[in-house]
mmCIF file of C-alpha atoms in Angstrom:
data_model
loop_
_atom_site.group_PDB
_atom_site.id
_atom_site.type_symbol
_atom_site.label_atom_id
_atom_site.label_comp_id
_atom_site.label_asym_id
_atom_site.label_seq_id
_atom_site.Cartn_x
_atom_site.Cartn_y
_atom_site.Cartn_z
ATOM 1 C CA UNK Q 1 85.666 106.788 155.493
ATOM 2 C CA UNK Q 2 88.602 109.499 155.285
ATOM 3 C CA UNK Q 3 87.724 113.113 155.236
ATOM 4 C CA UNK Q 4 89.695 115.532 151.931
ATOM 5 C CA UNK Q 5 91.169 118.811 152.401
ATOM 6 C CA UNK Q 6 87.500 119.751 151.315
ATOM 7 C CA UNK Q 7 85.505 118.384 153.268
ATOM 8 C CA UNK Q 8 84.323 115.696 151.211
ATOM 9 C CA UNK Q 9 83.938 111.772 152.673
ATOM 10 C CA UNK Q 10 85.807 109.594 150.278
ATOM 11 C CA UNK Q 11 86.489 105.841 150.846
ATOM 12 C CA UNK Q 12 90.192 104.864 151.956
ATOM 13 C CA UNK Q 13 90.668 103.624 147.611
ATOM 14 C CA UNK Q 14 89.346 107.016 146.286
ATOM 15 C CA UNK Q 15 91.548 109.158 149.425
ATOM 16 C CA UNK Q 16 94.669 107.642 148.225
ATOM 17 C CA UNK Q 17 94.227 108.204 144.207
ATOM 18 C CA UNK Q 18 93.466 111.723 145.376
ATOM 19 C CA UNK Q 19 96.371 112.263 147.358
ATOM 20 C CA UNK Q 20 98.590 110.544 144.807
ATOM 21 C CA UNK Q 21 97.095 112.847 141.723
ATOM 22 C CA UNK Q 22 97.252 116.229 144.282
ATOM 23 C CA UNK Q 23 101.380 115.554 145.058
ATOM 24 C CA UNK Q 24 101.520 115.930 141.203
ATOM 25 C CA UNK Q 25 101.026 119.508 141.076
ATOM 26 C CA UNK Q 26 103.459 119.580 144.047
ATOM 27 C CA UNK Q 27 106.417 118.641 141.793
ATOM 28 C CA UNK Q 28 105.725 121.621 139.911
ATOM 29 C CA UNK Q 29 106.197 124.155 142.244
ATOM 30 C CA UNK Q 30 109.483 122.528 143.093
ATOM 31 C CA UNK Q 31 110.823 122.585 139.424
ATOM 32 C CA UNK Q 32 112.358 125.151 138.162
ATOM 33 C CA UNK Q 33 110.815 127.034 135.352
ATOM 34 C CA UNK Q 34 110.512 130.219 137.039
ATOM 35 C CA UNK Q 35 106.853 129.622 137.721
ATOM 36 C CA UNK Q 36 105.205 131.048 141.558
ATOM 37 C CA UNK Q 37 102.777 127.296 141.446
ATOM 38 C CA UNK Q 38 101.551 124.666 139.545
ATOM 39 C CA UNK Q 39 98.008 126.711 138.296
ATOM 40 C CA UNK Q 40 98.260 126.192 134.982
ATOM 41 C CA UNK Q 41 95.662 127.003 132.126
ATOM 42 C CA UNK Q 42 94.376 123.273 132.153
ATOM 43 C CA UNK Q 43 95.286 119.634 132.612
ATOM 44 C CA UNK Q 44 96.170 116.994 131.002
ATOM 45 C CA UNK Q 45 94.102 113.687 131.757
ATOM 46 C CA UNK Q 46 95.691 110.378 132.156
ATOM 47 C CA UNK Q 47 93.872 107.133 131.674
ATOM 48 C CA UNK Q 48 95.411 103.977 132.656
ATOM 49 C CA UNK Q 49 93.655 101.222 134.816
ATOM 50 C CA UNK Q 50 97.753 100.104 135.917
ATOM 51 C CA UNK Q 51 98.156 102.535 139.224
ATOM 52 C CA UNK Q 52 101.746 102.411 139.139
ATOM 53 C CA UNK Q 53 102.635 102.782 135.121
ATOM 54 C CA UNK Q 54 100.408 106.436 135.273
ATOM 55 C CA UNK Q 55 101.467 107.756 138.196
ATOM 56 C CA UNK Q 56 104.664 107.349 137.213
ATOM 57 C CA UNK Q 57 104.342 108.402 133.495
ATOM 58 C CA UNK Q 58 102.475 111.551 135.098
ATOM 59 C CA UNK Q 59 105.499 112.417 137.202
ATOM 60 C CA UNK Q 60 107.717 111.580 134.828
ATOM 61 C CA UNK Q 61 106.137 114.303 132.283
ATOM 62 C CA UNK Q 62 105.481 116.734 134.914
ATOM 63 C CA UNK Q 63 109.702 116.822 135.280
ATOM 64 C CA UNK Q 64 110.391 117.130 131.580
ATOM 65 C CA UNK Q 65 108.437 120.396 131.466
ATOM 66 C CA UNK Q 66 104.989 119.487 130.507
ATOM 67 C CA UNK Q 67 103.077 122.563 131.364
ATOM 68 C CA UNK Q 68 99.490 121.547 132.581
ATOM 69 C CA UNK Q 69 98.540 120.120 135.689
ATOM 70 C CA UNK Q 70 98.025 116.275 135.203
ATOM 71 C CA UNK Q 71 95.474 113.923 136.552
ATOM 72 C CA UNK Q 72 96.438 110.420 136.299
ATOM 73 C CA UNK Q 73 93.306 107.731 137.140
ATOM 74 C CA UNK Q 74 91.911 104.613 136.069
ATOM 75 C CA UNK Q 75 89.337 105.198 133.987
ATOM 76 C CA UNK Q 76 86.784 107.329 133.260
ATOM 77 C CA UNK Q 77 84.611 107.162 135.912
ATOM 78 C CA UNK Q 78 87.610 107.844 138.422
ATOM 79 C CA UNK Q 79 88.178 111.030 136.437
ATOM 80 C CA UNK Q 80 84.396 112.276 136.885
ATOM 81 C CA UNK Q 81 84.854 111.978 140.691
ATOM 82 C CA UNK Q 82 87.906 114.363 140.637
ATOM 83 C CA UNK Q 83 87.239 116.703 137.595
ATOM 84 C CA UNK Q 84 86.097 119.328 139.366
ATOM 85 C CA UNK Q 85 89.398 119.554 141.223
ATOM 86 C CA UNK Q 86 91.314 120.678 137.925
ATOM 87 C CA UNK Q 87 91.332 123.506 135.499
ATOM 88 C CA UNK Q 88 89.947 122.781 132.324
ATOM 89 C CA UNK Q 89 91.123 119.997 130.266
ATOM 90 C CA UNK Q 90 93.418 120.633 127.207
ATOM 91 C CA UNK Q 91 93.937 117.010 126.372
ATOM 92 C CA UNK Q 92 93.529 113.037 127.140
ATOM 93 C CA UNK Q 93 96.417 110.495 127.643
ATOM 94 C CA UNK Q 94 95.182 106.934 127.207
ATOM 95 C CA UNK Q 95 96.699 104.212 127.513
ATOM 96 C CA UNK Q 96 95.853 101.465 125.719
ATOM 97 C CA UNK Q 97 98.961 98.983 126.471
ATOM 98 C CA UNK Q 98 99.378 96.041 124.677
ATOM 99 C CA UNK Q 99 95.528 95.672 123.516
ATOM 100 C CA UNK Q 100 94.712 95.494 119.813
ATOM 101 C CA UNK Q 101 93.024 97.326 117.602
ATOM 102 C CA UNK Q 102 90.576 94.649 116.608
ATOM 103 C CA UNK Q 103 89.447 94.774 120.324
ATOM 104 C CA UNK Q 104 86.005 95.719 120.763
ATOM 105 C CA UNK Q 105 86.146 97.016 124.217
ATOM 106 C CA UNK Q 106 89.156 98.762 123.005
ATOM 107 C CA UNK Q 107 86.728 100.764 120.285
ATOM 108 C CA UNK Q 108 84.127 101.255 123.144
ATOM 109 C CA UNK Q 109 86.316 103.116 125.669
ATOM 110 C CA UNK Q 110 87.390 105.580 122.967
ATOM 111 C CA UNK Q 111 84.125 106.260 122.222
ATOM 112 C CA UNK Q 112 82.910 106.728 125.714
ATOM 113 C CA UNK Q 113 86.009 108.908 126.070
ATOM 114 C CA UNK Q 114 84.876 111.126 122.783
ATOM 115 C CA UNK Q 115 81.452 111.490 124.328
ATOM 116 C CA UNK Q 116 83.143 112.702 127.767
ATOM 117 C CA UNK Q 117 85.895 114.565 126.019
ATOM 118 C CA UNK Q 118 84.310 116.320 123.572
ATOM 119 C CA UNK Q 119 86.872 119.004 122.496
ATOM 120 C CA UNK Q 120 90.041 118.199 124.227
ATOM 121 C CA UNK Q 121 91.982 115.641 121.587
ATOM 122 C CA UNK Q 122 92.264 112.099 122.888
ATOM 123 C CA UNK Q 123 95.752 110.999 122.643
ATOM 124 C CA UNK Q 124 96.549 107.095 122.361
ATOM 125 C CA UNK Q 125 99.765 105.464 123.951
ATOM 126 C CA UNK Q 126 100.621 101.881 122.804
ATOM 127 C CA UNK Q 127 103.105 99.245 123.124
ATOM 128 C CA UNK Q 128 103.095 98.612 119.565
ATOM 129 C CA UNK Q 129 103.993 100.729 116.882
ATOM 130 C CA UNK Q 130 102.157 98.815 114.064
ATOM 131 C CA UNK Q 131 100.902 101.364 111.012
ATOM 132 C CA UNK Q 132 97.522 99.412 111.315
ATOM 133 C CA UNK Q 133 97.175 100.094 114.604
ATOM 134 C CA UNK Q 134 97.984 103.465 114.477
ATOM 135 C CA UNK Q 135 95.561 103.898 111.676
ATOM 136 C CA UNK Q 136 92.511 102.397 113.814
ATOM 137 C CA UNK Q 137 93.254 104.428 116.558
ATOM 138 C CA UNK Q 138 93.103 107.712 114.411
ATOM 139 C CA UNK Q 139 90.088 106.356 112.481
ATOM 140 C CA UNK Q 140 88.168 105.962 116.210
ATOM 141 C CA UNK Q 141 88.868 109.640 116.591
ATOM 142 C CA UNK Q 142 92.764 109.801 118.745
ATOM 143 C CA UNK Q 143 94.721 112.807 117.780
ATOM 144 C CA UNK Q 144 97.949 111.215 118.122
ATOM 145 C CA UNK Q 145 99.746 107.974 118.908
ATOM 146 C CA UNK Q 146 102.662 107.579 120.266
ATOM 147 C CA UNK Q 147 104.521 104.163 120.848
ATOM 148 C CA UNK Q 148 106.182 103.552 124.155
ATOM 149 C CA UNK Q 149 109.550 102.933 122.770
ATOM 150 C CA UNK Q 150 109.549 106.830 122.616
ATOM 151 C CA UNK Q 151 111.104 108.712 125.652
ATOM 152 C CA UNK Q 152 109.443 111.008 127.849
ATOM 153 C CA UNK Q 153 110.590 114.292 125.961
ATOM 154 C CA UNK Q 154 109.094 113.418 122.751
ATOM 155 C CA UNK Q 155 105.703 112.283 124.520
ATOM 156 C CA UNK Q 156 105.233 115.803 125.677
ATOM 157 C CA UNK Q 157 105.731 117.628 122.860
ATOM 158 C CA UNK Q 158 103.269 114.962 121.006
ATOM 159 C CA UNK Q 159 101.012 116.338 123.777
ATOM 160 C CA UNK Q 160 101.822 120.091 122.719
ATOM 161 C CA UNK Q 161 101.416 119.029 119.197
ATOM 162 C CA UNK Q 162 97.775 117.939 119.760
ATOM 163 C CA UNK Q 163 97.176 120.778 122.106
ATOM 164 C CA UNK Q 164 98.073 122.757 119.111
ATOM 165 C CA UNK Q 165 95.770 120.829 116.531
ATOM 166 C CA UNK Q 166 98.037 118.782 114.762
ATOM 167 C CA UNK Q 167 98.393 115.107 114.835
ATOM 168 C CA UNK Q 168 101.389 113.280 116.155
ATOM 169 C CA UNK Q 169 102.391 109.387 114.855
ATOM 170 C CA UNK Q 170 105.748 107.515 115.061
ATOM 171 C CA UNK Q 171 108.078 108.184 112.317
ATOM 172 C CA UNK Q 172 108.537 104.669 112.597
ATOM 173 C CA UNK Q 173 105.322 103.556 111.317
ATOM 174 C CA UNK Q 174 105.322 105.718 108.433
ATOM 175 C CA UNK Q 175 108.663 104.490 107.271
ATOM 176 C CA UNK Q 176 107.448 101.137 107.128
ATOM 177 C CA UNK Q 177 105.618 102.192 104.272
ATOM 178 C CA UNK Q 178 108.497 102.266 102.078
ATOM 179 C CA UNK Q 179 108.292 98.929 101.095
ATOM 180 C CA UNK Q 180 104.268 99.433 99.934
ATOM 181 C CA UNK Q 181 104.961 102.619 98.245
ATOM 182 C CA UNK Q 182 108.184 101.509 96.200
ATOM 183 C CA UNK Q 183 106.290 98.303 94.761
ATOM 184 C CA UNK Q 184 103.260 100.571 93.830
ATOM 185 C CA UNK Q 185 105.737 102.738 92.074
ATOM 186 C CA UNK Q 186 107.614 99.663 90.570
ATOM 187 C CA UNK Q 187 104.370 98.446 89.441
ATOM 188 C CA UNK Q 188 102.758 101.344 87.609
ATOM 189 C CA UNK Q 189 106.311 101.915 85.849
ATOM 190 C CA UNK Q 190 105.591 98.560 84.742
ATOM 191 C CA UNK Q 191 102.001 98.699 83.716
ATOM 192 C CA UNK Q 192 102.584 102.239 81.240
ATOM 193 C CA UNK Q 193 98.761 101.059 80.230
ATOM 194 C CA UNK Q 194 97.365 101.394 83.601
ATOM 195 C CA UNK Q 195 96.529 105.062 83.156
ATOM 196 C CA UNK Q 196 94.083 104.695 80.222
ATOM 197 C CA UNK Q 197 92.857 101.028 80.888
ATOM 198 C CA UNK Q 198 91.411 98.596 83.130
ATOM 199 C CA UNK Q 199 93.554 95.490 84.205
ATOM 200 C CA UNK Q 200 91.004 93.667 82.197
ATOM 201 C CA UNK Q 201 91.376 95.847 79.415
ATOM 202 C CA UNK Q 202 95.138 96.081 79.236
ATOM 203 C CA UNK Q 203 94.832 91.793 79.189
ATOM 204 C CA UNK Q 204 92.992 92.216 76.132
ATOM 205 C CA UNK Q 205 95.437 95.498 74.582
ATOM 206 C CA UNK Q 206 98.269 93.314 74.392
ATOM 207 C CA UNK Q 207 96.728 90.206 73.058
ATOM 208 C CA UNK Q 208 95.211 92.677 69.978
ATOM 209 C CA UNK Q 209 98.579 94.019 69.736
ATOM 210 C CA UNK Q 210 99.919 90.416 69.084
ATOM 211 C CA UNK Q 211 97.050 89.706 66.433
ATOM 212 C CA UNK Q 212 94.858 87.052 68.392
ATOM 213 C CA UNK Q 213 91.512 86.277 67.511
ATOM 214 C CA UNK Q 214 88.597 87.088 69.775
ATOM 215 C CA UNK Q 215 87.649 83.518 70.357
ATOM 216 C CA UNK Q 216 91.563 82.769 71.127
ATOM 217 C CA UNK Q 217 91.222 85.993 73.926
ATOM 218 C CA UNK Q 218 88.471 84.827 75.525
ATOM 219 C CA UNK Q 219 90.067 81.134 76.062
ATOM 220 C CA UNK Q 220 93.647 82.758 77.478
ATOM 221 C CA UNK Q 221 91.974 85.354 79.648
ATOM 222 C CA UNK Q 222 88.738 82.934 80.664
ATOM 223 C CA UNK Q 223 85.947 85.507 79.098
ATOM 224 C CA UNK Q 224 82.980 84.922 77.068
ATOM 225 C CA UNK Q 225 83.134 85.977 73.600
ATOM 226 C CA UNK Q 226 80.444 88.378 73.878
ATOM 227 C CA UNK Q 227 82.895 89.637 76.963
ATOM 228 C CA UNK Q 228 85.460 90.620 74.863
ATOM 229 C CA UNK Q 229 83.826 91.999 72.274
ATOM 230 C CA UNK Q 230 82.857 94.757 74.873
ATOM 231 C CA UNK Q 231 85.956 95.251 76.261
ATOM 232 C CA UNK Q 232 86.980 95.740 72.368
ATOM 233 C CA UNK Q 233 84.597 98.157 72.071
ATOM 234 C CA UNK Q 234 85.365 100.161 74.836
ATOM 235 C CA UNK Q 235 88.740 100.158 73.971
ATOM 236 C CA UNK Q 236 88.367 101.432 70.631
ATOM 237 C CA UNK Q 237 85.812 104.371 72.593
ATOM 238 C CA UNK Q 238 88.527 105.316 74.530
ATOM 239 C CA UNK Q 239 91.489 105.153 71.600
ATOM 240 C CA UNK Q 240 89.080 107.010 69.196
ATOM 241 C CA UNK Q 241 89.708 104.053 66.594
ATOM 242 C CA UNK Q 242 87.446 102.612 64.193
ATOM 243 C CA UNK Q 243 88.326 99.001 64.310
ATOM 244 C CA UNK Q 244 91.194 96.886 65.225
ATOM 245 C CA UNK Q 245 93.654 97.833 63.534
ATOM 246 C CA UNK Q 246 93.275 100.957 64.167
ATOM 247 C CA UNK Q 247 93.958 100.113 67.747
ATOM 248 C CA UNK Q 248 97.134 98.402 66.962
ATOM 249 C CA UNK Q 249 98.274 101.386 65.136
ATOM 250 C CA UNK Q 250 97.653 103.887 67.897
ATOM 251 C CA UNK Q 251 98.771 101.671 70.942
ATOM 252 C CA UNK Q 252 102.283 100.818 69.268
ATOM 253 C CA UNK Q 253 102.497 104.365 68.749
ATOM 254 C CA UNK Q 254 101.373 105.471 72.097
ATOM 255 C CA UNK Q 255 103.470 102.749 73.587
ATOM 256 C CA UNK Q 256 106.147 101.209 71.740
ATOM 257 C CA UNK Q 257 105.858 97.802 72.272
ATOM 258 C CA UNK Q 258 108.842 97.225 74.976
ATOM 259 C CA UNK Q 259 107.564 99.407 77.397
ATOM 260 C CA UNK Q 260 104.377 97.822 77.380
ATOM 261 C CA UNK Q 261 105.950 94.626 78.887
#
């Protein structure tokens, strides 16, 4: 057993992560930001069971001006044995690597960590910048996400940003929503009917429009007469008509026929 500048027995494993995570203040002093020492307002908490990817990631911030104090450890349970070391903590790194977002272990950490940290907003960091996974990260209560194809200046200010309340994600993810938003507007430019009807209904709008028969609708579209009829019905409900064609009359002059295909 090794002794701490407190007094405290620790084993040789927990000495080491302590003297590693107490150096990291050091750094501070020696920067040059015009502060007297590294006693900030609080810390920031970084959780990643790799040793070398967080101590490095912690030093790394620490010299692109992050100002807290930074714990880097392992896991939770680490950070419980040297909380009471640090000032107060203003938010949670956590490194999730290359795990998924389907993982179940994955969903139980983050929970343990929102039971731990109950203010403080839990910030993930991934190797994948995939919008689903981003999504399921913010839906099991992270503030932010940020991939690690970002650099080290735009992880701290993510960090500021969910200091500050907001919520930080990679452009990148929401620009690959392009493609999903320009077909949903393609498609409702196409579908003109899609504000008044169902997609059932509109099926049956343009085969009144063309004349068919009810027992001819229900064949094409696979209904039951009796289906139909209410779908008919409806129709005319929502068109204010009195029969069918009535119905003709007011969709060709709602929508002219062309724009309805």
């Amino acid at each position: 057993m090794s002794s701490t500048p407190s007094g405290y027995s620790r084993s040789p494993a927990v000495a080491e992560s302590f003297r590693i995570m107490n150096d990291i203040p050091k750094l501070a002093e020696r920067d040059d930001r015009g502060s007297e020492g590294a006693n900030h307002d609080g810390c920031l908490v970084i959780i990643d069971a790799r040793a070398l990817d967080r101590e490095c990631l912690a030093k790394a911030l620490i010299g692109r001006g992050l100002e807290m104090d930074v714990c880097a450890v392992g896991s939770i349970e680490e950070w419980k044995l040297e909380k009471d070391l640090y000032p107060p903590v203003q938010a949670v790194l956590f490194n999730i690597g290359s795990r998924k977002a389907d993982d179940a272990a994955l969903a139980s950490d983050i929970s343990k960590m929102t039971t731990e940290f109950k203010s403080p907003p839990i910030i993930v960091l991934s190797d994948s910048d995939d919008l689903a996974q981003v999504v399921k990260m913010l839906e099991y209560g992270a503030r932010g996400f940020i991939p690690s194809c970002v650099g080290i200046g735009v992880c701290v200010e993510a960090i500021g940003l969910a200091v500050a309340g907001g919520i930080f994600v990679p452009a990148s993810s929401v620009l690959s929503m392009r493609h999903l938003v320009s077909a949903a507007t393609s498609a409702a430019e196409h579908r003109p009917l899609s504000g008044m009807f169902t997609l059932r209904q509109e099926a049956v709008v343009e085969a009144l429009r063309k004349g068919k028969a009810n027992k001819i609708i229900a064949y094409e579209l696979n209904l039951r007469e009796s289906t139909v009829k209410v779908h008919i019905r409806n129709i005319m409900k929502k068109l204010k008509a009195t029969n069918r064609t009535e119905v003709a009359y007011k969709l060709n002059d709602l929508f002219p026929y062309g724009a309805a295909n």
